[in-house]
Amino acid sequence: MEFRNQDTIAAIATAPGRGGVGIVRVSGPKSLSIAEAMLRKTPRPRYAHYGNFYSASGEVLDQGIALYFPNPHSFTGEDVIEFQGHGGPIVLQWVLEATVKLGARLAKPGEFSQQAFLNDKLDLAQAEAIADLIDASSQQAAKSALKSLQGEFSAQVNDLVEQLIALRIYVEAAIDFPEEEIDFLSDGKVAGQLQHILEQLHRVFASAQQGVLLREGMSVVILGRPNAGKSSLLNALSGKESAIVTDIAGTTRDIVKEEIQIDGMPLHILDTAGLRDATDAVEQIGIARAWAAIENADRILVMVQADENIHPEDQAILDKMPAHIPVTLIHNKIDLIQKQPGLVKIDGKNGLQAELWMSAKHRLGLDLLKDHLKTEMGFAQTQEGVFMARKRHLEALEQALALVENGQQQLEVYAAGELLAEDLRQAQQALSEITGQFTSDDLLGRIFTSFCIGK
Ligand code: GDP
Ligand code: ZN
């Protein structure tokens, strides 16, 4: 409780705009006095009070339900009063201003969640899961965020931390008895434990990796000459008419962005105006943007027409691709040459990894493409048991894996107990960053300010 906030914070907790109900949330030591002034009575804990909300000068601001949660039994662990009034922006602003007149200050983004974290109501991975649950754009993403919020991810991390601590204590005890150290270390128990921890770390990592994919998805850029069928593919994948499909070459002037999902994995697709050498200023801007998108893509799709030879312009594009970004060459319009859909893996130049035959217009080979994208991204067929995770969690898990693997080597090759113990200690520290037991203020600040206000 050493971090307990002395301020009382207030914010509109419901989404901006109009709604049936709008909530102003207040947390901190002045919550009760604010509630007493605005309700003109002392609220009973955890009891729904229906009545007027008054301003400091006695005006009626709204009517609704007030709920009082004394500490520590509240979301933040502090005294909390919630005013559930009408969901209009003006009326909510009045209620918020009244709380500020009575001594609250406006909450910063994520500050309620941060207080909950500082008061041990949630660990860091759970607090992040709240933001991810609210931001989830697919059912799978929401389900796995809920799992993380309920502590499934944290429980696995804590279990690993405890195993690392127990093993380190055992190894350190061995070091303290030098005449028996070698026996201790070579009795197979340490090696067995290390192996067990490594396997579990790999499992948690794989699951977290799926969680990151669910959260962040994959970014795909579609390239190709005008009329190849890029917009048609975009439409076929998204099932909407968002890009313009026409017969006039060069209709898509700028980058068209589309967010779709395949089996819950978000795809951020960019359809570019193409990369041909343009003299037109507008087109040049489009080309520069296309290159920037290519550099940040997880995968490039180059689309050509199956009924034509590869055009020199397309070949030039394929030759210019950065080698580190995987490319799939799509031969579209197979209906014109009566060819069956198909996919072949190749080991070509400049990242070229696969060729696919399909028809965007007639939706032939669409599933081949979807499966191809999922497989290449390492997206598992089933998302059962996946919990939501972030890149920073993956980094911590990766670090712990490398340390434990290194420790294993210290043991096997050098029988170096002290170095092994140090690796175990650092691995434990890396994992503790996930749940926030061991976190810098800097990191906390970065995490919580990315939340919205009122969360
Ligand atoms: P973009 O310029 O690359 O975006 O190409 P569009 O998607 O605008 O398509 C150009 C033209 O090709 C349109 O008339 C589409 O209907 C047509 N088209 C797209 N895909 C196919 C296909 O698989 N088969 C056939 N026959 N025509 C297609
Ligand atoms: Zn297009």
PDB file of N, CA, C and O in Angstrom, residues 56-89:
ATOM      1  N   ALA A  56     -22.308  21.497  -6.199  1.00  0.00           N
ATOM      2  CA  ALA A  56     -21.882  22.054  -4.910  1.00  0.00           C
ATOM      3  C   ALA A  56     -22.824  23.177  -4.482  1.00  0.00           C
ATOM      4  O   ALA A  56     -23.039  23.401  -3.290  1.00  0.00           O
ATOM      5  N   SER A  57     -23.435  23.883  -5.470  1.00  0.00           N
ATOM      6  CA  SER A  57     -24.323  24.992  -5.109  1.00  0.00           C
ATOM      7  C   SER A  57     -25.789  24.553  -4.997  1.00  0.00           C
ATOM      8  O   SER A  57     -26.682  25.391  -4.890  1.00  0.00           O
ATOM      9  N   GLY A  58     -26.044  23.252  -5.053  1.00  0.00           N
ATOM     10  CA  GLY A  58     -27.382  22.757  -4.779  1.00  0.00           C
ATOM     11  C   GLY A  58     -28.284  22.562  -5.987  1.00  0.00           C
ATOM     12  O   GLY A  58     -29.453  22.226  -5.852  1.00  0.00           O
ATOM     13  N   GLU A  59     -27.748  22.771  -7.173  1.00  0.00           N
ATOM     14  CA  GLU A  59     -28.528  22.542  -8.397  1.00  0.00           C
ATOM     15  C   GLU A  59     -28.639  21.050  -8.672  1.00  0.00           C
ATOM     16  O   GLU A  59     -27.699  20.311  -8.436  1.00  0.00           O
ATOM     17  N   VAL A  60     -29.774  20.627  -9.259  1.00  0.00           N
ATOM     18  CA  VAL A  60     -29.879  19.227  -9.692  1.00  0.00           C
ATOM     19  C   VAL A  60     -29.181  19.092 -11.047  1.00  0.00           C
ATOM     20  O   VAL A  60     -29.503  19.810 -11.990  1.00  0.00           O
ATOM     21  N   LEU A  61     -28.219  18.187 -11.121  1.00  0.00           N
ATOM     22  CA  LEU A  61     -27.454  17.988 -12.364  1.00  0.00           C
ATOM     23  C   LEU A  61     -28.024  16.854 -13.192  1.00  0.00           C
ATOM     24  O   LEU A  61     -27.986  16.870 -14.411  1.00  0.00           O
ATOM     25  N   ASP A  62     -28.485  15.826 -12.501  1.00  0.00           N
ATOM     26  CA  ASP A  62     -29.016  14.648 -13.178  1.00  0.00           C
ATOM     27  C   ASP A  62     -29.669  13.803 -12.090  1.00  0.00           C
ATOM     28  O   ASP A  62     -29.540  14.082 -10.899  1.00  0.00           O
ATOM     29  N   GLN A  63     -30.347  12.761 -12.519  1.00  0.00           N
ATOM     30  CA  GLN A  63     -30.815  11.781 -11.558  1.00  0.00           C
ATOM     31  C   GLN A  63     -30.390  10.418 -12.037  1.00  0.00           C
ATOM     32  O   GLN A  63     -30.294  10.172 -13.234  1.00  0.00           O
ATOM     33  N   GLY A  64     -30.095   9.556 -11.051  1.00  0.00           N
ATOM     34  CA  GLY A  64     -29.605   8.243 -11.444  1.00  0.00           C
ATOM     35  C   GLY A  64     -29.269   7.415 -10.225  1.00  0.00           C
ATOM     36  O   GLY A  64     -29.814   7.634  -9.135  1.00  0.00           O
ATOM     37  N   ILE A  65     -28.351   6.492 -10.429  1.00  0.00           N
ATOM     38  CA  ILE A  65     -27.987   5.562  -9.362  1.00  0.00           C
ATOM     39  C   ILE A  65     -26.560   5.835  -8.930  1.00  0.00           C
ATOM     40  O   ILE A  65     -25.678   6.020  -9.770  1.00  0.00           O
ATOM     41  N   ALA A  66     -26.358   5.863  -7.615  1.00  0.00           N
ATOM     42  CA  ALA A  66     -25.007   6.022  -7.095  1.00  0.00           C
ATOM     43  C   ALA A  66     -24.621   4.751  -6.346  1.00  0.00           C
ATOM     44  O   ALA A  66     -25.439   4.163  -5.638  1.00  0.00           O
ATOM     45  N   LEU A  67     -23.373   4.335  -6.554  1.00  0.00           N
ATOM     46  CA  LEU A  67     -22.864   3.126  -5.903  1.00  0.00           C
ATOM     47  C   LEU A  67     -21.575   3.460  -5.179  1.00  0.00           C
ATOM     48  O   LEU A  67     -20.651   4.005  -5.791  1.00  0.00           O
ATOM     49  N   TYR A  68     -21.509   3.113  -3.903  1.00  0.00           N
ATOM     50  CA  TYR A  68     -20.318   3.423  -3.118  1.00  0.00           C
ATOM     51  C   TYR A  68     -19.604   2.123  -2.742  1.00  0.00           C
ATOM     52  O   TYR A  68     -20.220   1.187  -2.228  1.00  0.00           O
ATOM     53  N   PHE A  69     -18.304   2.048  -3.043  1.00  0.00           N
ATOM     54  CA  PHE A  69     -17.487   0.879  -2.701  1.00  0.00           C
ATOM     55  C   PHE A  69     -16.324   1.326  -1.811  1.00  0.00           C
ATOM     56  O   PHE A  69     -15.358   1.894  -2.309  1.00  0.00           O
ATOM     57  N   PRO A  70     -16.447   1.119  -0.480  1.00  0.00           N
ATOM     58  CA  PRO A  70     -15.335   1.536   0.375  1.00  0.00           C
ATOM     59  C   PRO A  70     -14.107   0.640   0.165  1.00  0.00           C
ATOM     60  O   PRO A  70     -14.266  -0.527  -0.184  1.00  0.00           O
ATOM     61  N   ASN A  71     -12.907   1.189   0.388  1.00  0.00           N
ATOM     62  CA  ASN A  71     -11.688   0.402   0.229  1.00  0.00           C
ATOM     63  C   ASN A  71     -11.635  -0.700   1.268  1.00  0.00           C
ATOM     64  O   ASN A  71     -12.187  -0.528   2.346  1.00  0.00           O
ATOM     65  N   PRO A  72     -11.051  -1.817   1.054  1.00  0.00           N
ATOM     66  CA  PRO A  72     -10.290  -2.168  -0.161  1.00  0.00           C
ATOM     67  C   PRO A  72     -11.142  -2.906  -1.189  1.00  0.00           C
ATOM     68  O   PRO A  72     -10.607  -3.384  -2.169  1.00  0.00           O
ATOM     69  N   HIS A  73     -12.449  -2.972  -0.949  1.00  0.00           N
ATOM     70  CA  HIS A  73     -13.282  -3.804  -1.833  1.00  0.00           C
ATOM     71  C   HIS A  73     -13.836  -3.020  -3.012  1.00  0.00           C
ATOM     72  O   HIS A  73     -15.034  -2.820  -3.147  1.00  0.00           O
ATOM     73  N   SER A  74     -12.922  -2.527  -3.853  1.00  0.00           N
ATOM     74  CA  SER A  74     -13.344  -1.806  -5.044  1.00  0.00           C
ATOM     75  C   SER A  74     -12.373  -2.161  -6.155  1.00  0.00           C
ATOM     76  O   SER A  74     -11.358  -2.809  -5.904  1.00  0.00           O
ATOM     77  N   PHE A  75     -12.674  -1.707  -7.355  1.00  0.00           N
ATOM     78  CA  PHE A  75     -11.792  -2.006  -8.490  1.00  0.00           C
ATOM     79  C   PHE A  75     -10.374  -1.497  -8.255  1.00  0.00           C
ATOM     80  O   PHE A  75      -9.396  -2.188  -8.505  1.00  0.00           O
ATOM     81  N   THR A  76     -10.277  -0.270  -7.731  1.00  0.00           N
ATOM     82  CA  THR A  76      -8.953   0.330  -7.545  1.00  0.00           C
ATOM     83  C   THR A  76      -8.330  -0.035  -6.193  1.00  0.00           C
ATOM     84  O   THR A  76      -7.162   0.204  -5.975  1.00  0.00           O
ATOM     85  N   GLY A  77      -9.151  -0.553  -5.288  1.00  0.00           N
ATOM     86  CA  GLY A  77      -8.664  -0.812  -3.935  1.00  0.00           C
ATOM     87  C   GLY A  77      -8.798   0.417  -3.032  1.00  0.00           C
ATOM     88  O   GLY A  77      -8.497   0.369  -1.848  1.00  0.00           O
ATOM     89  N   GLU A  78      -9.249   1.538  -3.624  1.00  0.00           N
ATOM     90  CA  GLU A  78      -9.487   2.760  -2.844  1.00  0.00           C
ATOM     91  C   GLU A  78     -10.992   2.921  -2.653  1.00  0.00           C
ATOM     92  O   GLU A  78     -11.771   2.142  -3.190  1.00  0.00           O
ATOM     93  N   ASP A  79     -11.404   3.973  -1.932  1.00  0.00           N
ATOM     94  CA  ASP A  79     -12.826   4.304  -1.888  1.00  0.00           C
ATOM     95  C   ASP A  79     -13.262   4.723  -3.283  1.00  0.00           C
ATOM     96  O   ASP A  79     -12.591   5.538  -3.928  1.00  0.00           O
ATOM     97  N   VAL A  80     -14.353   4.154  -3.748  1.00  0.00           N
ATOM     98  CA  VAL A  80     -14.850   4.496  -5.087  1.00  0.00           C
ATOM     99  C   VAL A  80     -16.326   4.871  -5.006  1.00  0.00           C
ATOM    100  O   VAL A  80     -17.102   4.210  -4.311  1.00  0.00           O
ATOM    101  N   ILE A  81     -16.703   5.965  -5.691  1.00  0.00           N
ATOM    102  CA  ILE A  81     -18.119   6.271  -5.861  1.00  0.00           C
ATOM    103  C   ILE A  81     -18.397   6.359  -7.363  1.00  0.00           C
ATOM    104  O   ILE A  81     -17.635   6.957  -8.114  1.00  0.00           O
ATOM    105  N   GLU A  82     -19.456   5.690  -7.783  1.00  0.00           N
ATOM    106  CA  GLU A  82     -19.830   5.718  -9.193  1.00  0.00           C
ATOM    107  C   GLU A  82     -21.191   6.370  -9.334  1.00  0.00           C
ATOM    108  O   GLU A  82     -22.140   5.978  -8.664  1.00  0.00           O
ATOM    109  N   PHE A  83     -21.266   7.364 -10.205  1.00  0.00           N
ATOM    110  CA  PHE A  83     -22.544   7.998 -10.511  1.00  0.00           C
ATOM    111  C   PHE A  83     -23.011   7.476 -11.857  1.00  0.00           C
ATOM    112  O   PHE A  83     -22.355   7.721 -12.873  1.00  0.00           O
ATOM    113  N   GLN A  84     -24.099   6.736 -11.866  1.00  0.00           N
ATOM    114  CA  GLN A  84     -24.635   6.225 -13.127  1.00  0.00           C
ATOM    115  C   GLN A  84     -25.833   7.081 -13.514  1.00  0.00           C
ATOM    116  O   GLN A  84     -26.917   6.917 -12.972  1.00  0.00           O
ATOM    117  N   GLY A  85     -25.563   8.001 -14.426  1.00  0.00           N
ATOM    118  CA  GLY A  85     -26.619   8.920 -14.835  1.00  0.00           C
ATOM    119  C   GLY A  85     -27.019   8.677 -16.266  1.00  0.00           C
ATOM    120  O   GLY A  85     -26.865   7.574 -16.787  1.00  0.00           O
ATOM    121  N   HIS A  86     -27.492   9.736 -16.913  1.00  0.00           N
ATOM    122  CA  HIS A  86     -27.876   9.613 -18.314  1.00  0.00           C
ATOM    123  C   HIS A  86     -26.656   9.782 -19.204  1.00  0.00           C
ATOM    124  O   HIS A  86     -25.776  10.582 -18.907  1.00  0.00           O
ATOM    125  N   GLY A  87     -26.635   9.008 -20.288  1.00  0.00           N
ATOM    126  CA  GLY A  87     -25.434   8.973 -21.116  1.00  0.00           C
ATOM    127  C   GLY A  87     -25.356  10.064 -22.154  1.00  0.00           C
ATOM    128  O   GLY A  87     -25.183   9.780 -23.338  1.00  0.00           O
ATOM    129  N   GLY A  88     -25.467  11.321 -21.723  1.00  0.00           N
ATOM    130  CA  GLY A  88     -25.303  12.445 -22.662  1.00  0.00           C
ATOM    131  C   GLY A  88     -24.020  13.182 -22.322  1.00  0.00           C
ATOM    132  O   GLY A  88     -23.671  13.308 -21.152  1.00  0.00           O
ATOM    133  N   PRO A  89     -23.330  13.680 -23.343  1.00  0.00           N
ATOM    134  CA  PRO A  89     -22.039  14.318 -23.071  1.00  0.00           C
ATOM    135  C   PRO A  89     -22.140  15.537 -22.144  1.00  0.00           C
ATOM    136  O   PRO A  89     -21.262  15.729 -21.302  1.00  0.00           O
TER     137      PRO A  89
END
